[in-house]
PDB file of C-alpha atoms in Angstrom:
ATOM      1  CA  MET A  14      19.863   3.357  -3.357  1.00 50.00           C
ATOM      2  CA  PHE A  15      19.583  -0.090  -1.803  1.00 44.00           C
ATOM      3  CA  VAL A  16      17.488  -0.354   1.335  1.00 44.00           C
ATOM      4  CA  GLY A  17      17.569  -3.395   3.568  1.00 45.00           C
ATOM      5  CA  LYS A  18      15.385  -4.280   6.562  1.00 41.00           C
ATOM      6  CA  ASN A  19      15.896  -0.764   7.907  1.00 38.00           C
ATOM      7  CA  ALA A  20      14.151   1.145   5.156  1.00 38.00           C
ATOM      8  CA  ILE A  21      11.792   0.969   2.220  1.00 38.00           C
ATOM      9  CA  ALA A  22      10.217   3.109  -0.261  1.00 39.00           C
ATOM     10  CA  ILE A  23      10.430   5.430  -2.860  1.00 38.00           C
ATOM     11  CA  PHE A  24      11.727   8.964  -3.503  1.00 36.00           C
ATOM     12  CA  THR A  25      10.812  10.733  -6.651  1.00 38.00           C
ATOM     13  CA  VAL A  26      11.626  13.932  -8.303  1.00 37.00           C
ATOM     14  CA  LEU A  27       9.465  15.558 -10.862  1.00 38.00           C
ATOM     15  CA  SER A  28       9.337  18.594 -12.984  1.00 37.00           C
ATOM     16  CA  GLY A  29       6.086  20.590 -12.847  1.00 37.00           C
ATOM     17  CA  VAL A  30       2.963  22.364 -14.268  1.00 36.00           C
ATOM     18  CA  ALA A  31       3.701  25.456 -16.282  1.00 36.00           C
ATOM     19  CA  THR A  32       1.631  28.517 -17.009  1.00 36.00           C
ATOM     20  CA  GLY A  33       2.213  31.284 -19.477  1.00 38.00           C
ATOM     21  CA  SER A  34       2.739  34.838 -18.281  1.00 37.00           C
ATOM     22  CA  CYS A  35       2.089  38.347 -19.420  1.00 33.00           C
ATOM     23  CA  ALA A  36       2.786  41.748 -17.891  1.00 35.00           C
ATOM     24  CA  PHE A  37       0.615  44.802 -18.271  1.00 33.00           C
ATOM     25  CA  GLY A  38       2.241  48.240 -18.136  1.00 36.00           C
ATOM     26  CA  VAL A  39       0.434  51.590 -17.983  1.00 34.00           C
ATOM     27  CA  SER A  40       2.163  54.780 -19.067  1.00 33.00           C
ATOM     28  CA  ALA A  41       2.651  57.417 -16.413  1.00 35.00           C
ATOM     29  CA  LEU A  42       0.764  59.844 -18.654  1.00 30.00           C
ATOM     30  CA  ALA A  43      -3.000  59.366 -18.420  1.00 34.00           C
ATOM     31  CA  ALA A  44      -3.400  60.383 -22.037  1.00 38.00           C
ATOM     32  CA  ASP A  45      -1.219  57.562 -23.257  1.00 43.00           C
ATOM     33  CA  PRO A  46      -2.882  54.273 -24.244  1.00 42.00           C
ATOM     34  CA  ILE A  47      -2.500  51.084 -22.182  1.00 41.00           C
ATOM     35  CA  VAL A  48       0.520  49.134 -23.332  1.00 41.00           C
ATOM     36  CA  VAL A  49       0.429  45.334 -23.181  1.00 42.00           C
ATOM     37  CA  LYS A  50       3.818  43.646 -23.027  1.00 43.00           C
ATOM     38  CA  GLN A  51       4.149  39.959 -23.751  1.00 48.00           C
ATOM     39  CA  VAL A  52       6.846  38.208 -21.774  1.00 48.00           C
ATOM     40  CA  ALA A  53       8.928  36.222 -24.214  1.00 48.00           C
ATOM     41  CA  PRO A  54       9.078  32.527 -23.455  1.00 52.00           C
ATOM     42  CA  ALA A  55      12.339  31.320 -22.076  1.00 52.00           C
ATOM     43  CA  VAL A  56      14.705  29.805 -24.602  1.00 54.00           C
ATOM     44  CA  VAL A  57      15.525  26.198 -23.759  1.00 60.00           C
ATOM     45  CA  ALA A  58      19.263  25.796 -24.131  1.00 64.00           C
ATOM     46  CA  ASP A  59      20.427  22.949 -26.358  1.00 81.00           C
ATOM     47  CA  THR A  60      22.730  21.507 -23.724  1.00 91.00           C
ATOM     48  CA  TRP A  61      22.987  18.152 -21.986  1.00 95.00           C
ATOM     49  CA  SER A  62      22.063  17.662 -18.331  1.00 96.00           C
ATOM     50  CA  ILE A  63      21.724  14.649 -16.037  1.00 98.00           C
ATOM     51  CA  GLN A  64      19.567  14.373 -12.907  1.00 97.00           C
ATOM     52  CA  VAL A  65      19.808  11.538 -10.394  1.00 98.00           C
ATOM     53  CA  THR A  66      17.155  11.147  -7.685  1.00 97.00           C
ATOM     54  CA  PRO A  67      17.164   8.645  -4.842  1.00 96.00           C
ATOM     55  CA  TYR A  68      13.677   8.610  -3.348  1.00 95.00           C
ATOM     56  CA  PHE A  69      11.901   7.238  -0.297  1.00 92.00           C
ATOM     57  CA  TRP A  70       8.260   6.254  -0.768  1.00 92.00           C
ATOM     58  CA  MET A  71       6.358   5.379   2.412  1.00 89.00           C
ATOM     59  CA  ALA A  72       3.787   3.383   0.477  1.00 87.00           C
ATOM     60  CA  GLY A  73       1.169   0.946   1.652  1.00 86.00           C
ATOM     61  CA  LEU A  74      -0.295  -1.790  -0.559  1.00 85.00           C
ATOM     62  CA  LYS A  75      -3.960  -2.696  -0.820  1.00 84.00           C
ATOM     63  CA  GLY A  76      -6.089  -4.920  -3.041  1.00 86.00           C
ATOM     64  CA  PRO A  77      -7.144  -8.485  -3.940  1.00 82.00           C
ATOM     65  CA  VAL A  78      -4.486 -10.985  -5.014  1.00 81.00           C
ATOM     66  CA  ARG A  79      -4.742 -14.468  -6.543  1.00 79.00           C
ATOM     67  CA  VAL A  80      -1.755 -16.764  -7.086  1.00 80.00           C
ATOM     68  CA  GLY A  81      -2.738 -19.609  -9.395  1.00 72.00           C
ATOM     69  CA  PRO A  82      -6.142 -21.156 -10.146  1.00 72.00           C
ATOM     70  CA  ARG A  83      -6.041 -23.727  -7.295  1.00 72.00           C
ATOM     71  CA  LEU A  84      -5.986 -21.293  -4.381  1.00 73.00           C
ATOM     72  CA  PRO A  85      -8.633 -18.721  -3.466  1.00 73.00           C
ATOM     73  CA  GLN A  86      -8.206 -14.985  -3.749  1.00 74.00           C
ATOM     74  CA  VAL A  87      -6.737 -13.265  -0.678  1.00 79.00           C
ATOM     75  CA  GLU A  88      -7.014  -9.630   0.361  1.00 77.00           C
ATOM     76  CA  VAL A  89      -3.779  -7.732   0.937  1.00 79.00           C
ATOM     77  CA  ASP A  90      -4.034  -4.612   3.106  1.00 78.00           C
ATOM     78  CA  GLN A  91      -0.606  -3.485   4.304  1.00 78.00           C
ATOM     79  CA  SER A  92       0.312  -0.118   5.729  1.00 81.00           C
ATOM     80  CA  PHE A  93       3.805   1.247   5.241  1.00 84.00           C
ATOM     81  CA  SER A  94       4.743   0.110   8.763  1.00 83.00           C
ATOM     82  CA  ASP A  95       3.539  -3.426   7.918  1.00 80.00           C
ATOM     83  CA  ILE A  96       5.680  -3.482   4.780  1.00 80.00           C
ATOM     84  CA  PHE A  97       8.614  -2.042   6.728  1.00 79.00           C
ATOM     85  CA  ASP A  98       8.362  -4.855   9.284  1.00 80.00           C
ATOM     86  CA  ASP A  99       8.087  -7.521   6.563  1.00 77.00           C
ATOM     87  CA  LEU A 100      10.721  -6.077   4.234  1.00 79.00           C
ATOM     88  CA  ASP A 101      13.376  -8.364   2.798  1.00 80.00           C
ATOM     89  CA  GLY A 102      14.982  -5.667   0.640  1.00 81.00           C
ATOM     90  CA  ALA A 103      14.333  -2.697  -1.627  1.00 86.00           C
ATOM     91  CA  PHE A 104      15.922  -0.579  -4.330  1.00 87.00           C
ATOM     92  CA  THR A 105      14.594   2.671  -5.816  1.00 89.00           C
ATOM     93  CA  GLY A 106      15.876   5.467  -8.013  1.00 93.00           C
ATOM     94  CA  LEU A 107      15.139   7.885 -10.844  1.00 97.00           C
ATOM     95  CA  ALA A 108      17.492   9.102 -13.575  1.00 98.00           C
ATOM     96  CA  VAL A 109      16.728  11.794 -16.157  1.00 98.00           C
ATOM     97  CA  VAL A 110      18.844  12.799 -19.152  1.00 98.00           C
ATOM     98  CA  ARG A 111      17.893  15.986 -21.013  1.00 97.00           C
ATOM     99  CA  TYR A 112      19.040  17.748 -24.174  1.00 97.00           C
ATOM    100  CA  GLY A 113      17.238  21.005 -24.824  1.00 94.00           C
ATOM    101  CA  ARG A 114      13.505  20.314 -24.892  1.00 96.00           C
ATOM    102  CA  PHE A 115      13.978  16.546 -25.154  1.00 98.00           C
ATOM    103  CA  GLY A 116      14.324  14.199 -22.200  1.00 98.00           C
ATOM    104  CA  PHE A 117      14.617  10.533 -21.301  1.00 98.00           C
ATOM    105  CA  SER A 118      13.806   9.134 -17.842  1.00 98.00           C
ATOM    106  CA  ALA A 119      13.977   5.783 -16.060  1.00 98.00           C
ATOM    107  CA  ASP A 120      12.195   5.309 -12.720  1.00 98.00           C
ATOM    108  CA  LEU A 121      13.092   1.981 -11.071  1.00 96.00           C
ATOM    109  CA  SER A 122      11.635   0.272  -8.004  1.00 95.00           C
ATOM    110  CA  TYR A 123      12.175  -3.130  -6.387  1.00 93.00           C
ATOM    111  CA  THR A 124      10.755  -4.483  -3.119  1.00 90.00           C
ATOM    112  CA  GLY A 125      10.779  -7.932  -1.552  1.00 89.00           C
ATOM    113  CA  THR A 126       8.437  -8.845   1.322  1.00 86.00           C
ATOM    114  CA  THR A 127       7.086 -11.851   3.211  1.00 83.00           C
ATOM    115  CA  THR A 128       3.840 -11.129   5.035  1.00 80.00           C
ATOM    116  CA  ALA A 129       0.839 -12.796   6.672  1.00 78.00           C
ATOM    117  CA  VAL A 130      -2.538 -12.685   4.902  1.00 78.00           C
ATOM    118  CA  PRO A 131      -5.999 -13.153   6.445  1.00 74.00           C
ATOM    119  CA  THR A 132      -7.772 -16.464   5.919  1.00 71.00           C
ATOM    120  CA  PRO A 133     -10.005 -16.339   2.819  1.00 68.00           C
ATOM    121  CA  SER A 134     -12.495 -18.895   4.240  1.00 71.00           C
ATOM    122  CA  PRO A 135     -13.075 -21.030   7.391  1.00 75.00           C
ATOM    123  CA  MET A 136     -11.355 -24.022   5.802  1.00 76.00           C
ATOM    124  CA  PHE A 137      -8.008 -22.201   5.809  1.00 78.00           C
ATOM    125  CA  GLY A 138      -5.802 -20.865   8.563  1.00 74.00           C
ATOM    126  CA  ARG A 139      -3.793 -17.665   8.374  1.00 76.00           C
ATOM    127  CA  GLY A 140      -1.447 -17.852   5.405  1.00 81.00           C
ATOM    128  CA  HIS A 141       1.702 -16.158   4.157  1.00 80.00           C
ATOM    129  CA  ILE A 142       2.618 -14.564   0.847  1.00 84.00           C
ATOM    130  CA  SER A 143       6.141 -13.818  -0.356  1.00 86.00           C
ATOM    131  CA  GLU A 144       6.545 -11.347  -3.193  1.00 86.00           C
ATOM    132  CA  GLU A 145       9.304  -9.717  -5.189  1.00 91.00           C
ATOM    133  CA  VAL A 146       7.974  -6.756  -7.151  1.00 92.00           C
ATOM    134  CA  PHE A 147       9.942  -4.813  -9.760  1.00 95.00           C
ATOM    135  CA  PHE A 148       8.546  -2.063 -11.928  1.00 96.00           C
ATOM    136  CA  ALA A 149      10.209   0.533 -14.125  1.00 97.00           C
ATOM    137  CA  THR A 150       8.734   3.443 -16.046  1.00 98.00           C
ATOM    138  CA  VAL A 151      10.929   4.315 -19.025  1.00 98.00           C
ATOM    139  CA  ALA A 152       9.793   7.303 -21.070  1.00 98.00           C
ATOM    140  CA  GLY A 153      10.753  10.040 -23.469  1.00 98.00           C
ATOM    141  CA  SER A 154       9.546  13.595 -22.916  1.00 98.00           C
ATOM    142  CA  TYR A 155       9.240  16.901 -24.742  1.00 98.00           C
ATOM    143  CA  THR A 156       8.918  20.345 -23.125  1.00 98.00           C
ATOM    144  CA  VAL A 157       5.972  22.084 -24.780  1.00 98.00           C
ATOM    145  CA  LEU A 158       5.964  25.144 -22.465  1.00 97.00           C
ATOM    146  CA  GLU A 159       8.700  26.762 -20.437  1.00 96.00           C
ATOM    147  CA  ASN A 160       9.116  30.247 -18.980  1.00 96.00           C
ATOM    148  CA  SER A 161       9.907  31.907 -15.671  1.00 94.00           C
ATOM    149  CA  ASN A 162       6.640  30.609 -14.182  1.00 97.00           C
ATOM    150  CA  GLY A 163       7.394  26.934 -14.798  1.00 97.00           C
ATOM    151  CA  SER A 164       7.205  24.237 -17.453  1.00 98.00           C
ATOM    152  CA  LEU A 165       5.009  21.555 -18.973  1.00 98.00           C
ATOM    153  CA  ASP A 166       6.211  18.291 -20.521  1.00 98.00           C
ATOM    154  CA  VAL A 167       4.370  15.607 -22.468  1.00 99.00           C
ATOM    155  CA  MET A 168       5.612  12.055 -22.002  1.00 98.00           C
ATOM    156  CA  GLY A 169       5.298   8.656 -23.624  1.00 98.00           C
ATOM    157  CA  GLY A 170       6.918   5.329 -22.868  1.00 97.00           C
ATOM    158  CA  ILE A 171       6.449   1.953 -21.204  1.00 97.00           C
ATOM    159  CA  ARG A 172       6.016   0.543 -17.703  1.00 97.00           C
ATOM    160  CA  ILE A 173       7.732  -2.802 -17.151  1.00 97.00           C
ATOM    161  CA  TRP A 174       6.406  -5.128 -14.448  1.00 96.00           C
ATOM    162  CA  SER A 175       7.925  -8.261 -12.916  1.00 95.00           C
ATOM    163  CA  TRP A 176       5.995  -9.911 -10.082  1.00 90.00           C
ATOM    164  CA  ASP A 177       7.197 -13.134  -8.391  1.00 91.00           C
ATOM    165  CA  SER A 178       4.686 -14.493  -5.862  1.00 86.00           C
ATOM    166  CA  ALA A 179       4.441 -17.518  -3.559  1.00 87.00           C
ATOM    167  CA  LEU A 180       1.339 -18.159  -1.426  1.00 86.00           C
ATOM    168  CA  GLU A 181       0.967 -20.679   1.415  1.00 86.00           C
ATOM    169  CA  LEU A 182      -2.453 -21.393   2.964  1.00 85.00           C
ATOM    170  CA  PRO A 183      -2.699 -23.982   5.778  1.00 82.00           C
ATOM    171  CA  LEU A 184      -5.787 -26.200   5.866  1.00 82.00           C
ATOM    172  CA  ALA A 185      -7.518 -25.647   9.205  1.00 76.00           C
ATOM    173  CA  GLY A 186      -6.933 -28.483  11.693  1.00 73.00           C
ATOM    174  CA  LEU A 187      -5.139 -30.778   9.224  1.00 78.00           C
ATOM    175  CA  GLY A 188      -1.540 -29.717   9.688  1.00 76.00           C
ATOM    176  CA  ILE A 189      -0.915 -29.429   5.952  1.00 81.00           C
ATOM    177  CA  SER A 190      -0.785 -26.451   3.614  1.00 82.00           C
ATOM    178  CA  LEU A 191      -1.628 -25.668   0.026  1.00 82.00           C
ATOM    179  CA  ASN A 192       1.072 -23.823  -1.899  1.00 82.00           C
ATOM    180  CA  ALA A 193       1.184 -21.982  -5.191  1.00 82.00           C
ATOM    181  CA  SER A 194       3.775 -19.800  -6.879  1.00 84.00           C
ATOM    182  CA  GLN A 195       3.772 -17.813 -10.100  1.00 85.00           C
ATOM    183  CA  ASP A 196       6.154 -15.439 -11.848  1.00 89.00           C
ATOM    184  CA  LYS A 197       4.646 -12.864 -14.182  1.00 90.00           C
ATOM    185  CA  SER A 198       6.214 -10.155 -16.326  1.00 93.00           C
ATOM    186  CA  TRP A 199       4.509  -7.760 -18.712  1.00 94.00           C
ATOM    187  CA  VAL A 200       4.870  -4.363 -20.370  1.00 95.00           C
ATOM    188  CA  ASP A 201       2.316  -1.548 -20.555  1.00 96.00           C
ATOM    189  CA  PRO A 202       2.488   1.516 -22.812  1.00 96.00           C
ATOM    190  CA  VAL A 203       1.961   4.753 -20.863  1.00 97.00           C
ATOM    191  CA  ILE A 204       1.383   8.418 -21.683  1.00 98.00           C
ATOM    192  CA  GLY A 205       1.555  11.297 -19.245  1.00 98.00           C
ATOM    193  CA  LEU A 206       2.051  14.945 -18.333  1.00 98.00           C
ATOM    194  CA  LYS A 207       4.663  16.445 -16.055  1.00 98.00           C
ATOM    195  CA  GLY A 208       4.506  20.022 -14.828  1.00 98.00           C
ATOM    196  CA  ARG A 209       6.164  22.542 -12.561  1.00 98.00           C
ATOM    197  CA  ILE A 210       5.036  25.891 -11.106  1.00 98.00           C
ATOM    198  CA  ASN A 211       7.674  28.186  -9.655  1.00 98.00           C
ATOM    199  CA  LEU A 212       6.293  29.851  -6.510  1.00 98.00           C
ATOM    200  CA  THR A 213       9.466  31.814  -5.727  1.00 97.00           C
ATOM    201  CA  ASP A 214      13.086  31.545  -6.780  1.00 95.00           C
ATOM    202  CA  LYS A 215      13.455  28.750  -4.186  1.00 97.00           C
ATOM    203  CA  PHE A 216      10.070  27.019  -3.805  1.00 98.00           C
ATOM    204  CA  PHE A 217       8.106  25.191  -6.507  1.00 98.00           C
ATOM    205  CA  LEU A 218       5.209  22.793  -7.014  1.00 98.00           C
ATOM    206  CA  VAL A 219       5.420  19.672  -9.147  1.00 98.00           C
ATOM    207  CA  GLY A 220       2.707  17.455 -10.594  1.00 98.00           C
ATOM    208  CA  TYR A 221       2.886  14.250 -12.601  1.00 98.00           C
ATOM    209  CA  GLY A 222       0.258  11.889 -13.961  1.00 98.00           C
ATOM    210  CA  ASP A 223       0.217   8.982 -16.390  1.00 98.00           C
ATOM    211  CA  ILE A 224      -2.150   6.305 -17.630  1.00 98.00           C
ATOM    212  CA  GLY A 225      -1.531   3.118 -19.578  1.00 96.00           C
ATOM    213  CA  GLY A 226      -2.291  -0.524 -20.115  1.00 91.00           C
ATOM    214  CA  PHE A 227      -4.321  -0.070 -23.280  1.00 81.00           C
ATOM    215  CA  ALA A 228      -3.144  -2.737 -25.729  1.00 74.00           C
ATOM    216  CA  GLY A 229      -0.621  -3.836 -23.128  1.00 73.00           C
ATOM    217  CA  GLY A 230      -0.363  -6.589 -20.552  1.00 88.00           C
ATOM    218  CA  SER A 231      -2.561  -5.140 -17.808  1.00 93.00           C
ATOM    219  CA  ASP A 232      -6.178  -4.009 -17.912  1.00 93.00           C
ATOM    220  CA  TYR A 233      -4.953  -0.609 -16.746  1.00 94.00           C
ATOM    221  CA  THR A 234      -2.237   1.172 -14.833  1.00 97.00           C
ATOM    222  CA  TRP A 235      -2.181   4.785 -13.694  1.00 98.00           C
ATOM    223  CA  GLN A 236      -0.274   7.032 -11.366  1.00 98.00           C
ATOM    224  CA  LEU A 237      -0.532  10.502  -9.782  1.00 98.00           C
ATOM    225  CA  LEU A 238       2.141  12.382  -7.890  1.00 98.00           C
ATOM    226  CA  GLY A 239       2.277  15.846  -6.358  1.00 98.00           C
ATOM    227  CA  THR A 240       5.157  17.456  -4.473  1.00 98.00           C
ATOM    228  CA  ILE A 241       6.387  20.753  -3.090  1.00 98.00           C
ATOM    229  CA  GLY A 242      10.071  21.373  -3.675  1.00 98.00           C
ATOM    230  CA  TYR A 243      12.903  23.537  -2.401  1.00 98.00           C
ATOM    231  CA  GLN A 244      15.902  24.489  -4.550  1.00 97.00           C
ATOM    232  CA  ALA A 245      18.637  24.153  -1.938  1.00 98.00           C
ATOM    233  CA  THR A 246      21.486  24.962  -4.335  1.00 97.00           C
ATOM    234  CA  GLU A 247      21.862  25.383  -8.069  1.00 95.00           C
ATOM    235  CA  ASN A 248      22.320  21.622  -8.458  1.00 97.00           C
ATOM    236  CA  ILE A 249      20.387  20.149  -5.497  1.00 98.00           C
ATOM    237  CA  ALA A 250      16.606  20.176  -4.955  1.00 98.00           C
ATOM    238  CA  LEU A 251      14.578  18.622  -2.125  1.00 98.00           C
ATOM    239  CA  SER A 252      10.922  17.595  -2.397  1.00 97.00           C
ATOM    240  CA  ALA A 253       8.074  16.084  -0.377  1.00 98.00           C
ATOM    241  CA  GLY A 254       4.606  15.009  -1.441  1.00 97.00           C
ATOM    242  CA  TYR A 255       2.261  12.093  -2.103  1.00 97.00           C
ATOM    243  CA  ARG A 256       2.243   9.336  -4.751  1.00 97.00           C
ATOM    244  CA  HIS A 257      -0.387   6.804  -5.846  1.00 97.00           C
ATOM    245  CA  LEU A 258       0.240   3.990  -8.344  1.00 96.00           C
ATOM    246  CA  ALA A 259      -2.413   1.443  -9.364  1.00 96.00           C
ATOM    247  CA  VAL A 260      -2.453  -1.623 -11.612  1.00 95.00           C
ATOM    248  CA  LYS A 261      -4.958  -4.324 -12.564  1.00 94.00           C
ATOM    249  CA  TYR A 262      -3.706  -7.500 -14.235  1.00 91.00           C
ATOM    250  CA  GLU A 263      -5.311 -10.910 -14.858  1.00 88.00           C
ATOM    251  CA  ASP A 264      -3.904 -13.959 -16.622  1.00 85.00           C
ATOM    252  CA  LYS A 265      -4.682 -17.684 -16.164  1.00 78.00           C
ATOM    253  CA  GLY A 266      -5.631 -17.583 -12.506  1.00 77.00           C
ATOM    254  CA  TYR A 267      -3.104 -14.894 -11.616  1.00 81.00           C
ATOM    255  CA  GLU A 268      -4.741 -11.651 -10.469  1.00 86.00           C
ATOM    256  CA  ARG A 269      -3.525  -8.290  -9.213  1.00 86.00           C
ATOM    257  CA  ASP A 270      -5.862  -5.354  -8.602  1.00 91.00           C
ATOM    258  CA  VAL A 271      -3.736  -3.341  -6.219  1.00 91.00           C
ATOM    259  CA  ALA A 272      -2.573   0.174  -5.441  1.00 93.00           C
ATOM    260  CA  PHE A 273       0.612   1.485  -3.863  1.00 93.00           C
ATOM    261  CA  SER A 274      -0.022   4.764  -2.045  1.00 92.00           C
ATOM    262  CA  GLY A 275       1.774   6.978   0.463  1.00 93.00           C
ATOM    263  CA  PRO A 276       3.938  10.026   1.247  1.00 94.00           C
ATOM    264  CA  ILE A 277       7.136  10.514  -0.709  1.00 95.00           C
ATOM    265  CA  LEU A 278      10.422  12.304  -0.046  1.00 95.00           C
ATOM    266  CA  GLY A 279      13.141  12.999  -2.583  1.00 96.00           C
ATOM    267  CA  ALA A 280      16.462  14.675  -3.338  1.00 97.00           C
ATOM    268  CA  THR A 281      17.569  15.507  -6.878  1.00 98.00           C
ATOM    269  CA  PHE A 282      21.194  16.019  -7.909  1.00 98.00           C
ATOM    270  CA  LYS A 283      21.855  17.737 -11.239  1.00 96.00           C
ATOM    271  CA  PHE A 284      25.061  17.307 -13.218  1.00 93.00           C
TER     272      PHE A 284
END
């Protein structure tokens, strides 16, 4: 889904936290012993399936930013409405391919913004920062638990970052500005869990979490997401929830210690 000036964000669909189940039956005759029946786990069919999810993430962005060693650090604190007003363009989407217990997913996000930033010191006036941010989480998964109550997947993969930034800070009263621009790309390994709990035959809860950055480009990156979903048809599910994604990265005067956070809406189409 491409979103221009009229929309931004990020929709995501997830598959949720599973629990085992057991049923206890008591014979109608009091003399009979209590019978414990184990519910057999559901058999995961060895078939192919594809899920495509456009998503809308009403995320704000907050944290310190430095572009190059010559300019001071500036504090970015944008609500979703601020980002919406400053949006140059956006693209988001999630695709999942599954075969039996095995899965492969790619979650892609791109946003471009130009926004004002507060002056970092009295010697500067109010500046502007232009940024194009792309990140993608590409991962394999394996379903370790699945039954009528839900499912639990373990995941492992990489998060790819590409961050193009340009900062302009005017010198107070001089009519000139200092400018700096940097383009940075890096890759972080990530591991995570994805779970689903079926509340009824129509409603379900979903949770997802991952952590990474160890031995990668950033100091750390992590993400949490929780949604409530509704199975509208056999092949269409709707969801709403909240997502938080954080990253800290430093390299040669380039710094990012920021978090994207906000409500999320999604629609998943299964083929």
